[in-house]
Amino acid sequence: MKIFYATDVHGSEICWKKFINAGPFYEVDVIILGGDMTGKAVVPIIAQGNNRWKVTVQEQETILEGRENVERMVASIRNRGYYPYVTDPEETAAISADQSLSDQVFLKEVLTTMQRWLDYADQKLAGKNLKCYVCPGNDDCFEIDDLIRTSKCVENIEGRVIQLDQNHEMISSGWTNPTPWNTEREEDEPSLETRFEAMASTLKNPQTSVFNLHAPPYASGLDDAPELTADMRLAYAGQSLIPVGSKSVLKVIEKYTPLLGLHGHIHEGRGSRKIKKTLCINTGSMYEQGILLGAVIELHPKKVGNYILTSG
């Protein structure tokens, strides 16, 4: 069988569309999204009167004239992985003064966007003999899980054992070891190991399985990220890299030696490594540039065949 794997689209609409269309493009049997589906922030587009709006993206302020330019900016912001929110100065002030209101707006935009994505996937994948599996990652709120389960063509596989074909099972989890950002789905290593063991221990044949685990294995070369200072700034001008992956992921891979490990989480960690007999791949992420990084992988009954890291 042949699979396409990608991860960490972080709200980028164009990357989601590329993922959904990757199946026919690469002529694969299964497409898998490994985690971190949702975006990180709302970007207000604030009415200024006289058919003009103001927006600030990455510290650059732009004045938009006319609804057509607003719509173009909305599309651009969505493709970069953020949530555009057309508003006015009064609502902007109210949201800024009330964290709970800010949280409500953010969650509404997350769920509205996710529904639009699922509708797109159901339309594009209807009638195709193609499986689409997704697994929310550490940055994804829990509210999206039930929404994904309403889809006709997109399957939420968090915490589950999936039979990919007659020769291969797959376990999946978007949970990670602790991060400096205290994200939604992270926990200490002992708890993480228990989570993974609950799935791996039920596998009929671990040696021919796939471990779709969002965090890369510790010190694998797939988990090197810029070192941060105590105040969350880049240490040494960002030139110092340290391993930040999961020791529990490493432990279960070494214990069960699956055919393939699929990972993400660390955007800079793109590449492949062998851990014992397991081929581990981190496809990395360039979602803000609208580029979908991925991998096309052939699975033979007892080995990984040809594979290639993709970019498009």
CSV table of N, CA and C in Angstrom, one decimal, residues 6-17 19 33 35-39 78-82 117 214 267 284-288 291-293:
chain,number,residue,atom,x,y,z
A,6,ALA,N,1.3,14.1,6.2
A,6,ALA,CA,1.7,15.5,6.4
A,6,ALA,C,1.3,15.8,7.9
A,7,THR,N,1.7,16.9,8.3
A,7,THR,CA,1.4,17.3,9.7
A,7,THR,C,1.6,18.8,9.9
A,8,ASP,N,1.1,19.3,11.0
A,8,ASP,CA,1.3,20.7,11.4
A,8,ASP,C,0.9,21.7,10.4
A,9,VAL,N,-0.3,21.7,9.9
A,9,VAL,CA,-0.8,22.7,9.0
A,9,VAL,C,-1.3,24.0,9.8
A,10,HIS,N,-1.5,23.9,11.1
A,10,HIS,CA,-1.7,25.0,11.9
A,10,HIS,C,-2.7,26.1,11.3
A,11,GLY,N,-3.8,25.6,10.9
A,11,GLY,CA,-4.8,26.6,10.4
A,11,GLY,C,-4.7,27.1,9.0
A,12,SER,N,-3.6,26.7,8.3
A,12,SER,CA,-3.4,27.2,6.9
A,12,SER,C,-4.4,26.5,6.0
A,13,GLU,N,-5.3,27.3,5.4
A,13,GLU,CA,-6.4,26.8,4.6
A,13,GLU,C,-5.8,26.2,3.3
A,14,ILE,N,-4.8,26.8,2.7
A,14,ILE,CA,-4.3,26.3,1.5
A,14,ILE,C,-3.6,25.0,1.7
A,15,CYS,N,-2.9,24.8,2.9
A,15,CYS,CA,-2.2,23.6,3.2
A,15,CYS,C,-3.3,22.4,3.4
A,16,TRP,N,-4.4,22.8,4.0
A,16,TRP,CA,-5.5,21.7,4.2
A,16,TRP,C,-6.0,21.3,2.8
A,17,LYS,N,-6.2,22.2,1.9
A,17,LYS,CA,-6.7,21.9,0.6
A,17,LYS,C,-5.7,21.0,-0.1
A,19,PHE,N,-3.5,19.0,1.3
A,19,PHE,CA,-3.5,17.7,1.9
A,19,PHE,C,-4.7,16.9,1.4
A,33,LEU,N,-3.0,13.0,8.4
A,33,LEU,CA,-2.6,14.3,8.9
A,33,LEU,C,-2.2,14.0,10.4
A,35,GLY,N,-1.2,15.9,13.0
A,35,GLY,CA,-1.5,16.7,14.2
A,35,GLY,C,-1.4,18.2,14.0
A,36,ASP,N,-1.8,19.0,15.0
A,36,ASP,CA,-1.8,20.5,14.9
A,36,ASP,C,-2.5,21.0,13.7
A,37,MET,N,-3.8,20.8,13.7
A,37,MET,CA,-4.7,21.2,12.6
A,37,MET,C,-5.1,22.7,12.6
A,38,THR,N,-5.2,23.2,13.8
A,38,THR,CA,-5.8,24.5,14.0
A,38,THR,C,-4.8,25.7,14.1
A,39,GLY,N,-5.3,26.9,13.9
A,39,GLY,CA,-4.4,28.1,13.9
A,39,GLY,C,-4.2,28.5,15.4
A,78,ARG,N,-6.1,33.6,6.0
A,78,ARG,CA,-6.5,32.1,6.2
A,78,ARG,C,-5.4,31.2,5.7
A,79,ASN,N,-4.8,31.6,4.6
A,79,ASN,CA,-3.7,30.7,4.0
A,79,ASN,C,-2.5,30.7,4.9
A,80,ARG,N,-2.3,31.8,5.6
A,80,ARG,CA,-1.1,31.8,6.5
A,80,ARG,C,-1.3,31.1,7.9
A,81,GLY,N,-2.6,30.7,8.1
A,81,GLY,CA,-2.8,29.9,9.3
A,81,GLY,C,-3.4,30.7,10.4
A,82,TYR,N,-3.9,31.9,10.2
A,82,TYR,CA,-4.6,32.7,11.2
A,82,TYR,C,-6.1,32.8,10.8
A,117,TRP,N,-13.5,23.3,6.5
A,117,TRP,CA,-12.5,22.3,6.1
A,117,TRP,C,-13.2,20.9,5.9
A,214,HIS,N,2.7,12.2,17.3
A,214,HIS,CA,3.0,13.6,16.9
A,214,HIS,C,4.4,14.0,17.4
A,267,HIS,N,8.9,21.7,13.8
A,267,HIS,CA,8.8,22.1,12.4
A,267,HIS,C,10.2,22.1,11.7
A,284,GLY,N,8.2,17.9,8.9
A,284,GLY,CA,8.4,19.3,9.2
A,284,GLY,C,7.2,20.1,8.8
A,285,SER,N,7.3,21.4,8.8
A,285,SER,CA,6.2,22.3,8.5
A,285,SER,C,6.7,23.6,8.0
A,286,MET,N,6.0,24.1,6.9
A,286,MET,CA,6.2,25.5,6.4
A,286,MET,C,4.8,26.1,6.1
A,287,TYR,N,3.9,25.9,7.1
A,287,TYR,CA,2.5,26.3,6.8
A,287,TYR,C,2.3,27.8,6.6
A,288,GLU,N,3.1,28.6,7.2
A,288,GLU,CA,2.9,30.1,7.1
A,288,GLU,C,3.2,30.5,5.7
A,291,ILE,N,3.1,26.3,2.1
A,291,ILE,CA,3.8,25.1,1.5
A,291,ILE,C,3.5,23.9,2.4
A,292,LEU,N,2.9,22.9,1.7
A,292,LEU,CA,2.6,21.6,2.4
A,292,LEU,C,3.8,20.7,2.3
A,293,LEU,N,4.5,20.4,3.4
A,293,LEU,CA,5.6,19.4,3.4
A,293,LEU,C,4.9,18.1,3.8
